[in-house]
Coordinates of N, CA and C in Angstrom, one line a residue:
M788 N 11.9 -5.6 17.2 CA 10.6 -5.7 17.9 C 10.3 -7.1 18.3
K789 N 10.2 -7.4 19.7 CA 9.9 -8.6 20.2 C 8.5 -8.7 20.6
I790 N 7.6 -9.5 20.1 CA 6.2 -9.6 20.5 C 6.0 -11.0 20.6
N791 N 5.1 -11.4 21.6 CA 4.6 -12.8 21.8 C 4.1 -13.4 20.5
F792 N 4.6 -14.4 19.9 CA 4.2 -14.8 18.6 C 2.8 -15.4 18.7
K793 N 2.4 -16.0 19.8 CA 1.1 -16.5 19.8 C 0.0 -15.4 19.7
K794 N 0.3 -14.2 20.3 CA -0.7 -13.0 20.2 C -0.7 -12.5 18.7
V795 N 0.6 -12.5 18.1 CA 0.6 -12.0 16.7 C -0.2 -13.0 15.8
N796 N 0.1 -14.3 16.0 CA -0.6 -15.4 15.2 C -2.1 -15.2 15.4
D797 N -2.6 -15.1 16.6 CA -4.0 -15.0 16.9 C -4.6 -13.7 16.2
L798 N -3.9 -12.6 16.3 CA -4.4 -11.4 15.7 C -4.5 -11.6 14.1
L799 N -3.5 -12.1 13.5 CA -3.6 -12.4 12.1 C -4.6 -13.4 11.7
I800 N -4.8 -14.5 12.4 CA -5.7 -15.5 12.0 C -7.2 -15.1 12.4
S801 N -7.4 -14.6 13.6 CA -8.7 -14.3 14.0 C -9.2 -13.1 13.5
K802 N -8.6 -11.8 13.5 CA -9.1 -10.6 12.9 C -9.1 -10.6 11.5
Y803 N -7.9 -10.9 10.9 CA -7.6 -10.7 9.6 C -7.8 -11.9 8.7
K804 N -8.2 -13.0 9.3 CA -8.5 -14.3 8.5 C -7.2 -14.8 7.7
A805 N -6.0 -14.5 8.3 CA -4.9 -14.8 7.4 C -4.8 -16.4 7.3
K806 N -4.1 -16.8 6.3 CA -3.8 -18.2 6.1 C -2.3 -18.3 6.1
I807 N -1.9 -19.3 6.6 CA -0.4 -19.7 6.6 C -0.2 -20.2 5.2
I808 N 0.8 -19.8 4.4 CA 1.1 -20.2 3.2 C 2.5 -20.7 3.0
T809 N 2.9 -21.3 1.9 CA 4.1 -21.8 1.6 C 5.0 -20.8 0.9
K810 N 6.3 -21.0 0.9 CA 7.2 -20.3 0.1 C 6.8 -20.0 -1.3
Q811 N 6.4 -21.1 -2.0 CA 6.0 -21.1 -3.3 C 4.6 -20.2 -3.6
Q812 N 3.8 -20.3 -2.7 CA 2.5 -19.4 -2.7 C 2.9 -18.0 -2.5
F813 N 3.9 -17.6 -1.5 CA 4.3 -16.4 -1.3 C 5.0 -15.7 -2.6
K814 N 6.0 -16.6 -3.2 CA 6.6 -16.2 -4.3 C 5.8 -15.8 -5.4
N815 N 4.7 -16.7 -5.7 CA 3.6 -16.5 -6.7 C 3.0 -15.3 -6.6
A816 N 2.6 -14.8 -5.3 CA 1.8 -13.8 -4.9 C 2.6 -12.5 -5.1
V817 N 4.0 -12.5 -4.8 CA 4.8 -11.3 -4.9 C 5.3 -11.1 -6.4
Y818 N 5.7 -12.2 -7.0 CA 6.5 -12.1 -8.2 C 5.7 -12.6 -9.4
G819 N 4.6 -13.3 -9.2 CA 3.9 -13.9 -10.3 C 4.2 -15.4 -10.5
L820 N 3.4 -16.0 -11.4 CA 3.6 -17.4 -11.6 C 4.8 -17.8 -12.5
G821 N 5.4 -18.8 -12.3 CA 6.5 -19.3 -13.3 C 7.8 -18.6 -13.2
R822 N 8.1 -18.0 -12.0 CA 9.4 -17.2 -11.8 C 10.4 -18.1 -11.3
E823 N 10.9 -19.0 -12.1 CA 11.9 -19.9 -11.8 C 13.4 -19.2 -11.5
D824 N 13.5 -18.0 -12.1 CA 14.6 -17.2 -12.1 C 14.8 -16.6 -10.6
I825 N 13.8 -16.7 -9.8 CA 14.0 -16.2 -8.5 C 14.1 -17.5 -7.4
D826 N 15.2 -17.4 -6.6 CA 15.4 -18.6 -5.7 C 14.5 -18.5 -4.6
D827 N 14.4 -19.5 -3.7 CA 13.4 -19.6 -2.8 C 13.8 -19.3 -1.4
S828 N 15.0 -18.7 -1.2 CA 15.4 -18.3 0.2 C 14.6 -17.2 0.6
I829 N 14.4 -17.0 1.9 CA 13.6 -15.9 2.5 C 14.2 -14.7 2.3
S830 N 15.5 -14.6 2.3 CA 16.2 -13.3 2.1 C 15.8 -12.9 0.7
T831 N 15.9 -13.6 -0.4 CA 15.5 -13.1 -1.7 C 14.1 -12.9 -1.8
L832 N 13.2 -13.7 -1.3 CA 11.7 -13.6 -1.4 C 11.3 -12.3 -0.7
S833 N 12.0 -12.0 0.4 CA 11.5 -10.7 1.2 C 12.4 -9.5 0.8
E834 N 13.1 -9.6 -0.3 CA 14.0 -8.5 -0.9 C 15.0 -8.0 0.2
G835 N 15.6 -9.1 0.9 CA 16.5 -8.7 2.0 C 16.0 -8.2 3.4
L836 N 14.8 -8.1 3.5 CA 14.2 -7.5 4.8 C 14.2 -8.6 5.9
I837 N 14.2 -9.8 5.5 CA 14.2 -11.0 6.5 C 15.3 -11.9 5.9
T838 N 16.2 -12.3 7.0 CA 17.3 -13.2 6.4 C 17.2 -14.6 7.0
S839 N 16.5 -14.7 8.1 CA 16.3 -16.1 8.7 C 15.3 -16.9 8.0
E840 N 15.6 -18.1 8.0 CA 14.5 -19.1 7.4 C 13.5 -19.5 8.5
N841 N 13.6 -19.0 9.7 CA 12.7 -19.3 10.8 C 11.5 -18.3 10.8
V842 N 10.6 -18.5 9.8 CA 9.5 -17.6 9.7 C 8.2 -18.2 9.5
V843 N 7.2 -17.5 9.5 CA 5.8 -18.0 9.1 C 5.3 -17.0 8.1
L844 N 4.8 -17.5 7.0 CA 4.4 -16.7 5.9 C 2.7 -16.7 5.9
Y845 N 2.2 -15.6 5.8 CA 0.7 -15.3 5.9 C 0.2 -14.7 4.7
L846 N -1.1 -15.0 4.3 CA -1.8 -14.4 3.3 C -3.1 -14.0 3.8
I847 N -3.4 -12.5 3.6 CA -4.8 -12.1 3.9 C -5.4 -11.7 2.6
N848 N -6.4 -12.5 2.3 CA -7.1 -12.1 1.0 C -8.7 -12.2 1.1
D849 N -9.3 -12.2 2.2 CA -10.7 -12.3 2.4 C -11.2 -10.8 2.1
A850 N -12.0 -10.7 1.1 CA -12.6 -9.4 0.6 C -13.3 -8.7 1.7
T851 N -14.1 -9.3 2.6 CA -14.8 -8.8 3.7 C -13.9 -8.1 4.6
V852 N -12.9 -9.0 5.1 CA -11.9 -8.5 6.1 C -11.1 -7.2 5.4
L853 N -10.6 -7.3 4.2 CA -10.0 -6.3 3.7 C -10.8 -5.0 3.5
N854 N -12.0 -5.1 3.2 CA -12.9 -4.0 3.2 C -13.3 -3.4 4.6
E855 N -13.2 -4.2 5.6 CA -13.4 -3.6 6.9 C -12.2 -3.0 7.5
N856 N -11.0 -3.5 7.2 CA -9.7 -3.0 8.0 C -8.8 -2.2 7.1
C857 N -9.0 -2.1 5.9 CA -8.1 -1.5 5.0 C -8.6 -0.2 4.1
K858 N -7.8 0.7 3.8 CA -8.2 1.7 3.0 C -7.8 1.5 1.6
C859 N -8.6 2.1 0.7 CA -8.3 1.9 -0.7 C -8.8 0.6 -1.4
V860 N -9.6 -0.1 -0.7 CA -10.1 -1.3 -1.4 C -11.5 -0.9 -1.9
D861 N -11.7 -1.2 -3.2 CA -13.0 -0.9 -3.9 C -13.9 -1.9 -3.4
P862 N -14.9 -1.5 -2.6 CA -15.8 -2.7 -2.1 C -16.7 -3.3 -3.1
Q863 N -17.0 -2.5 -4.2 CA -17.7 -3.1 -5.4 C -16.9 -4.1 -6.2
M864 N -15.6 -3.8 -6.3 CA -14.7 -4.7 -7.1 C -14.3 -5.9 -6.3
Y865 N -14.1 -5.7 -5.0 CA -13.7 -6.8 -4.1 C -14.7 -6.9 -3.0
S866 N -15.8 -7.5 -3.3 CA -17.0 -7.6 -2.4 C -17.1 -9.0 -1.8
L867 N -16.9 -10.0 -2.5 CA -17.3 -11.4 -2.1 C -16.1 -12.4 -2.2
G868 N -16.0 -13.3 -1.3 CA -15.1 -14.4 -1.3 C -13.6 -13.9 -1.0
E869 N -12.7 -14.6 -1.7 CA -11.4 -14.3 -1.6 C -10.7 -13.8 -2.9
I870 N -9.7 -13.0 -2.7 CA -9.1 -12.3 -3.9 C -7.9 -13.3 -4.2
T871 N -7.8 -13.6 -5.6 CA -6.7 -14.4 -6.0 C -5.4 -13.8 -5.9
P872 N -4.4 -14.4 -5.1 CA -3.1 -13.9 -4.8 C -2.2 -13.9 -6.0
L873 N -2.5 -13.0 -6.8 CA -1.5 -12.8 -8.0 C -1.3 -11.3 -8.2
P874 N 0.0 -10.9 -8.4 CA 0.2 -9.5 -8.6 C -0.3 -9.0 -10.1
L875 N -1.2 -8.0 -10.0 CA -2.0 -7.5 -11.2 C -1.2 -6.3 -11.6
S876 N -0.4 -6.2 -12.6 CA 0.4 -5.1 -13.0 C 1.0 -4.3 -11.8
G877 N 1.6 -5.0 -10.9 CA 2.1 -4.4 -9.7 C 1.2 -4.0 -8.5
F878 N -0.1 -4.3 -8.8 CA -1.1 -3.9 -7.7 C -1.4 -5.1 -7.0
M879 N -1.3 -5.2 -5.6 CA -1.5 -6.4 -4.9 C -2.8 -6.1 -4.0
P880 N -4.0 -6.7 -4.4 CA -5.3 -6.3 -3.6 C -5.4 -7.4 -2.5
Y881 N -4.2 -7.6 -1.8 CA -4.3 -8.7 -0.7 C -3.0 -8.2 0.2
I882 N -2.8 -8.8 1.3 CA -1.7 -8.5 2.2 C -0.9 -9.8 2.3
L883 N 0.5 -9.7 2.1 CA 1.4 -10.8 2.5 C 2.2 -10.2 3.8
F884 N 2.4 -11.2 4.6 CA 3.1 -10.8 5.9 C 4.1 -12.0 6.2
I885 N 5.3 -11.6 6.6 CA 6.2 -12.6 7.0 C 6.6 -12.3 8.4
A886 N 6.4 -13.2 9.4 CA 6.8 -13.2 10.8 C 8.1 -13.8 10.9
E887 N 9.2 -13.1 11.3 CA 10.5 -13.8 11.7 C 10.4 -14.2 13.2
L888 N 10.7 -15.4 13.5 CA 10.5 -15.9 14.8 C 11.9 -16.0 15.6
S889 N 11.8 -16.0 17.0 CA 13.0 -16.2 17.7 C 13.4 -17.7 17.5
K890 N 14.5 -18.2 18.0 CA 14.8 -19.5 17.8 C 14.0 -20.5 18.5
D891 N 13.4 -20.1 19.6 CA 12.4 -21.0 20.3 C 10.9 -20.9 19.8
K892 N 10.8 -19.9 18.8 CA 9.5 -19.7 18.3 C 8.5 -19.1 19.1
S893 N 8.8 -18.5 20.3 CA 7.9 -18.0 21.1 C 7.7 -16.5 21.0
E894 N 8.6 -15.7 20.2 CA 8.5 -14.3 19.8 C 8.7 -14.1 18.4
M895 N 7.9 -13.0 18.0 CA 8.1 -12.6 16.6 C 9.3 -11.5 16.8
I896 N 10.4 -11.5 16.2 CA 11.5 -10.6 16.3 C 11.5 -9.6 15.2
N897 N 10.9 -9.9 14.1 CA 11.0 -9.0 12.9 C 9.9 -9.4 12.1
Y898 N 9.5 -8.4 11.2 CA 8.3 -8.9 10.2 C 8.5 -7.8 9.0
A899 N 7.9 -8.3 7.8 CA 7.7 -7.5 6.8 C 6.3 -7.7 6.2
K900 N 5.8 -6.7 5.5 CA 4.5 -6.8 4.9 C 4.4 -6.2 3.5
W901 N 3.6 -6.8 2.6 CA 3.4 -6.3 1.3 C 1.9 -6.3 1.1
G902 N 1.5 -5.3 0.3 CA 0.1 -5.0 -0.1 C 0.0 -3.6 -0.7
S903 N -1.0 -3.4 -1.5 CA -1.0 -2.1 -2.2 C -2.0 -1.1 -1.5
F904 N -2.3 -1.1 -0.3 CA -3.1 -0.3 0.4 C -2.7 -0.2 1.8
A905 N -3.2 0.9 2.5 CA -3.0 1.0 4.0 C -3.9 0.1 4.8
D906 N -3.4 -0.4 5.9 CA -4.1 -1.3 6.8 C -3.7 -0.9 8.1
N907 N -4.3 -1.6 9.1 CA -4.1 -1.4 10.6 C -3.0 -2.3 11.2
I908 N -2.6 -3.2 10.5 CA -1.7 -4.3 11.1 C -0.3 -3.6 11.8
Y909 N 0.2 -2.6 11.3 CA 1.4 -2.0 12.1 C 0.9 -1.4 13.4
D910 N -0.2 -0.7 13.4 CA -0.8 -0.1 14.6 C -1.1 -1.2 15.6
E911 N -1.7 -2.2 15.2 CA -2.2 -3.3 16.1 C -0.8 -4.1 16.6
L912 N 0.2 -4.3 15.9 CA 1.5 -4.9 16.3 C 2.0 -4.0 17.3
Y913 N 2.1 -2.7 17.1 CA 2.7 -1.6 18.1 C 1.8 -1.8 19.4
T914 N 0.6 -1.8 19.3 CA -0.3 -2.0 20.6 C 0.0 -3.3 21.3
L915 N 0.2 -4.3 20.6 CA 0.5 -5.6 21.2 C 1.9 -5.5 21.9
K916 N 2.8 -4.7 21.3 CA 4.1 -4.6 21.8 C 4.0 -3.8 23.1
K917 N 3.2 -2.7 23.2 CA 3.1 -1.8 24.4 C 2.4 -2.6 25.4
Q918 N 1.3 -3.4 25.1 CA 0.7 -4.1 26.1 C 1.7 -5.2 26.8
Q919 N 2.5 -5.8 26.1 CA 3.5 -6.7 26.5 C 4.5 -6.0 27.4
E920 N 5.0 -4.8 26.9 CA 6.0 -4.0 27.7 C 5.2 -3.6 29.1
N921 N 4.0 -3.3 29.1 CA 3.3 -2.8 30.3 C 3.1 -4.0 31.4
M922 N 2.8 -5.1 30.7 CA 2.7 -6.3 31.6 C 4.1 -6.7 32.1
L923 N 5.1 -6.6 31.4 CA 6.5 -6.8 32.0 C 6.9 -5.9 33.0
S924 N 6.4 -4.6 33.0 CA 7.0 -3.6 33.9 C 6.2 -3.6 35.2
K925 N 5.1 -4.5 35.4 CA 4.3 -4.5 36.4 C 4.9 -5.6 37.5

């Protein structure tokens, strides 16, 4: 799936208030703190879904954004501020997103997402892709 990366980045940062994070922050959020037994390659961290190191890692943990855009978030439990990105007994009340970029970093060519609830990101990426295809066909 090739989508203009600027549009993907704008969607994640503007609508979802995503933050760009480091590999270590991603590793902590998926596997927990102190996991020195897991190496830092993107292939390992993404469980083989992404193999290129040419990526941008995002964390979406703003409670208001999650309550507005996702299903299965308890608004009373997650009502204010940000949710700490640590896996709680396998439950991740936040979203982690990896965007794999083309060599020139102009397009997102692959992606992977983690989180314990349904959200609108896949649908919105599909819409961006369709809009891009429509513009190219004109």
